[in-house]
XYZ file of C-alpha atoms in Angstrom:
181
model
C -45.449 -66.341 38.836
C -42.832 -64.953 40.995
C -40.507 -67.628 39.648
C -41.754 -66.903 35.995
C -40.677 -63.541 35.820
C -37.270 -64.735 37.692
C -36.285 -67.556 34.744
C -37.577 -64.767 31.983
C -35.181 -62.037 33.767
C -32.370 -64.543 34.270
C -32.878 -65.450 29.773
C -32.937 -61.933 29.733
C -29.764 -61.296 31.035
C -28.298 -64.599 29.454
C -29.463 -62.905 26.208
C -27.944 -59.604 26.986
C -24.552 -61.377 28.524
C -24.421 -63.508 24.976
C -24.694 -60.068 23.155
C -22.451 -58.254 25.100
C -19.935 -61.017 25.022
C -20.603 -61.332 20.993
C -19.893 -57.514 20.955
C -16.802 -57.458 23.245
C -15.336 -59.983 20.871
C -15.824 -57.882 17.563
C -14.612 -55.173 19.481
C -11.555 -56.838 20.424
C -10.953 -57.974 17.000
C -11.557 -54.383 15.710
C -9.261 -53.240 18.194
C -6.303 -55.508 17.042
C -6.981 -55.016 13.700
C -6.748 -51.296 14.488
C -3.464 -51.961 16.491
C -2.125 -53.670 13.010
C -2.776 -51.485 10.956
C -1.091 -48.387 13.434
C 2.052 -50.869 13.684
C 1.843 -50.561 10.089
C 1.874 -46.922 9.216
C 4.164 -46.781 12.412
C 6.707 -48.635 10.130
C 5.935 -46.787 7.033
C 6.558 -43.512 8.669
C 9.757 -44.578 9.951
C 10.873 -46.317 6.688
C 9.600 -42.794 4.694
C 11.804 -40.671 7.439
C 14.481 -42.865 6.766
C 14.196 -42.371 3.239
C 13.908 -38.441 3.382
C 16.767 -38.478 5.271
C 18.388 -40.277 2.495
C 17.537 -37.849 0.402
C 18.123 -34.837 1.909
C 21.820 -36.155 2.377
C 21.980 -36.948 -1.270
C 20.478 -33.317 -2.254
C 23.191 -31.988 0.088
C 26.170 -33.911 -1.854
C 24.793 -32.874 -5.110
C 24.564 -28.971 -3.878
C 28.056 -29.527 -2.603
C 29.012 -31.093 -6.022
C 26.945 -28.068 -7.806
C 29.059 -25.532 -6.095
C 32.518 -27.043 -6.343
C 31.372 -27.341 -10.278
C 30.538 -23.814 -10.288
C 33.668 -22.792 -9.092
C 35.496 -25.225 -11.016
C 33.820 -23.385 -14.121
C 34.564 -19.929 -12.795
C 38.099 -21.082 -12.346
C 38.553 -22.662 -16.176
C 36.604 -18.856 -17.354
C 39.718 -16.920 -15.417
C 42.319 -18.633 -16.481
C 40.653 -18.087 -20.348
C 40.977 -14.137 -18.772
C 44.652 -14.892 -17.074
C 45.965 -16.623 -20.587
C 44.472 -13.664 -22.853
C 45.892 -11.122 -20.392
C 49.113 -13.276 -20.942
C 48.957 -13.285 -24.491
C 48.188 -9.133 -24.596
C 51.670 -8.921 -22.055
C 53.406 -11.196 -24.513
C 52.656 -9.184 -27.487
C 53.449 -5.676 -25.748
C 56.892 -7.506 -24.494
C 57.735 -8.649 -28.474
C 56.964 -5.433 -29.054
C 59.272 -3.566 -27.146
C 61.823 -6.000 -27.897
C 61.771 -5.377 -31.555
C 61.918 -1.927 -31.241
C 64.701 -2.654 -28.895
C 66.458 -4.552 -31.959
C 65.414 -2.216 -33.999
C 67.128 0.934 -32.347
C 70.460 -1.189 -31.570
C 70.174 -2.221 -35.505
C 69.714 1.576 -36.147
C 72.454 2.772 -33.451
C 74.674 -0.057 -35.035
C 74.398 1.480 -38.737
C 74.739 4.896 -38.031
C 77.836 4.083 -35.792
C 79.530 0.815 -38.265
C 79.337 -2.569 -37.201
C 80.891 -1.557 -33.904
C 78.978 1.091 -31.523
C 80.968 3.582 -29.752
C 81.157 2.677 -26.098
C 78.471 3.867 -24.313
C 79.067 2.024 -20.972
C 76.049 3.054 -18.962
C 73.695 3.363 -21.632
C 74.882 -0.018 -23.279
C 74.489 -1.660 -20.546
C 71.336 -0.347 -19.086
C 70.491 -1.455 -22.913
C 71.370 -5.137 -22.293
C 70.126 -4.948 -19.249
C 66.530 -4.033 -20.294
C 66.788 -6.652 -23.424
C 67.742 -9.495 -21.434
C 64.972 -8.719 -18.765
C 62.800 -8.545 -21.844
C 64.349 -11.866 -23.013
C 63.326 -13.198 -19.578
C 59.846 -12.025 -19.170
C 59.000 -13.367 -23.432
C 60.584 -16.526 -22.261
C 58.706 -16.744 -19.117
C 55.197 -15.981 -21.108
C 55.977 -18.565 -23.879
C 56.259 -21.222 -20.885
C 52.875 -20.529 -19.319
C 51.266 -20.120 -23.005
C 52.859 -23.219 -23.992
C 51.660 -24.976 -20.505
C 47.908 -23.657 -21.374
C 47.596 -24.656 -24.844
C 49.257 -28.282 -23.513
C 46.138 -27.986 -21.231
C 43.907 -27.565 -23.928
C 45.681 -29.870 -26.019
C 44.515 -32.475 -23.303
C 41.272 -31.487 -22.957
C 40.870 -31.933 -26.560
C 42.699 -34.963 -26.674
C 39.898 -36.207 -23.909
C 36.575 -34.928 -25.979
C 37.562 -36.996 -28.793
C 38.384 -39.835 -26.554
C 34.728 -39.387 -25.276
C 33.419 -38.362 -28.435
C 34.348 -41.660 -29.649
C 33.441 -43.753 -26.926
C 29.716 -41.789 -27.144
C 29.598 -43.083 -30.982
C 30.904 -45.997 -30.488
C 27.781 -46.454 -27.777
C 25.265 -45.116 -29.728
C 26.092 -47.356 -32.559
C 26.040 -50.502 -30.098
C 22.565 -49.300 -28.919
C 21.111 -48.917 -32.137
C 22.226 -52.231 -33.012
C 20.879 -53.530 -29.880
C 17.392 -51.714 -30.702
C 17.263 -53.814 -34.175
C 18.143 -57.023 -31.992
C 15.238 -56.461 -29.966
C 13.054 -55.151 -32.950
C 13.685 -58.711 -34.972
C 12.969 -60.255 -31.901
């Protein structure tokens, strides 16, 4: 009987070994399947780092862009400010200078064709006509430079405003293609 119960503990532990070793194998095959799938998200945390710091470089360009635009636009609104300021000097300048012409056309009639000589004053005269000569011509160059600006910049919308209808009309055409199709 002795030997009985020896051969039933000895299947007993054969059983028990054959489970254990059963178990240790789905364990190990959990286990690697666990590993897997951590190597996975592993990569797919690296490759969605990589991608946010993508991103974030991309969303720094842009703000860069967005300010230099900004200022670009604040820029074009001054120099609206610096040519109507020009424009308000230019017409004070004509100004002056035809009351300038005026008052020599005066001093010249009352005197004849020929004014007396008034050395100082005729020349300080001359003087402040030609500076005013100066200054207009100086004005008329820079308005003449801006509306040659905004010559070109309307030259350009057309250009685009063109090349937008000429688009348009290409994918309209292109959405009847399809729609025959």
């Amino acid at each position: 009987m002795a030997l009985d119960g020896i051969k039933a503990r000895m299947q007993q532990l054969r059983v028990e070994a054959d489970a254990s070793s059963t178990k240790v194998e789905e364990l190990t095959a959990k286990v690697k399947t666990l590993e897997q799938e951590n190597l996975a998200k592993e990569q797919e945390i690296t490759s969605l780092t990589h991608k946010n710091q993508v991103a974030e470089g991309q969303l720094e360009d842009l703000h860069g862009r967005h300010d230099d635009l900004k200022k670009q636009l604040d820029q074009a609104g001054g120099h609206g400010t610096q040519n109507e300021a020009l424009q308000r000097r230019l017409q004070i300048l004509e100004e002056e200078a035809e009351e300038a012409d005026k008052n020599l056309r005066e001093t010249n009639d009352k005197y004849g064709r020929s004014p007396p000589d008034l050395s100082g004053s005729n020349i300080n005269l001359n003087h402040r006509l030609r500076q005013t000569d100066v200054k207009a011509g100086h004005y008329e160059r820079k308005v003449q430079a801006l509306e040659s600006a905004r010559d070109q910049w309307e030259e350009k919308y057309e250009e685009m405003s063109k090349k937008y209808a000429q688009v348009k009309k290409e994918l309209e055409d292109f959405q009847l293609e399809i729609g025959n199709i």
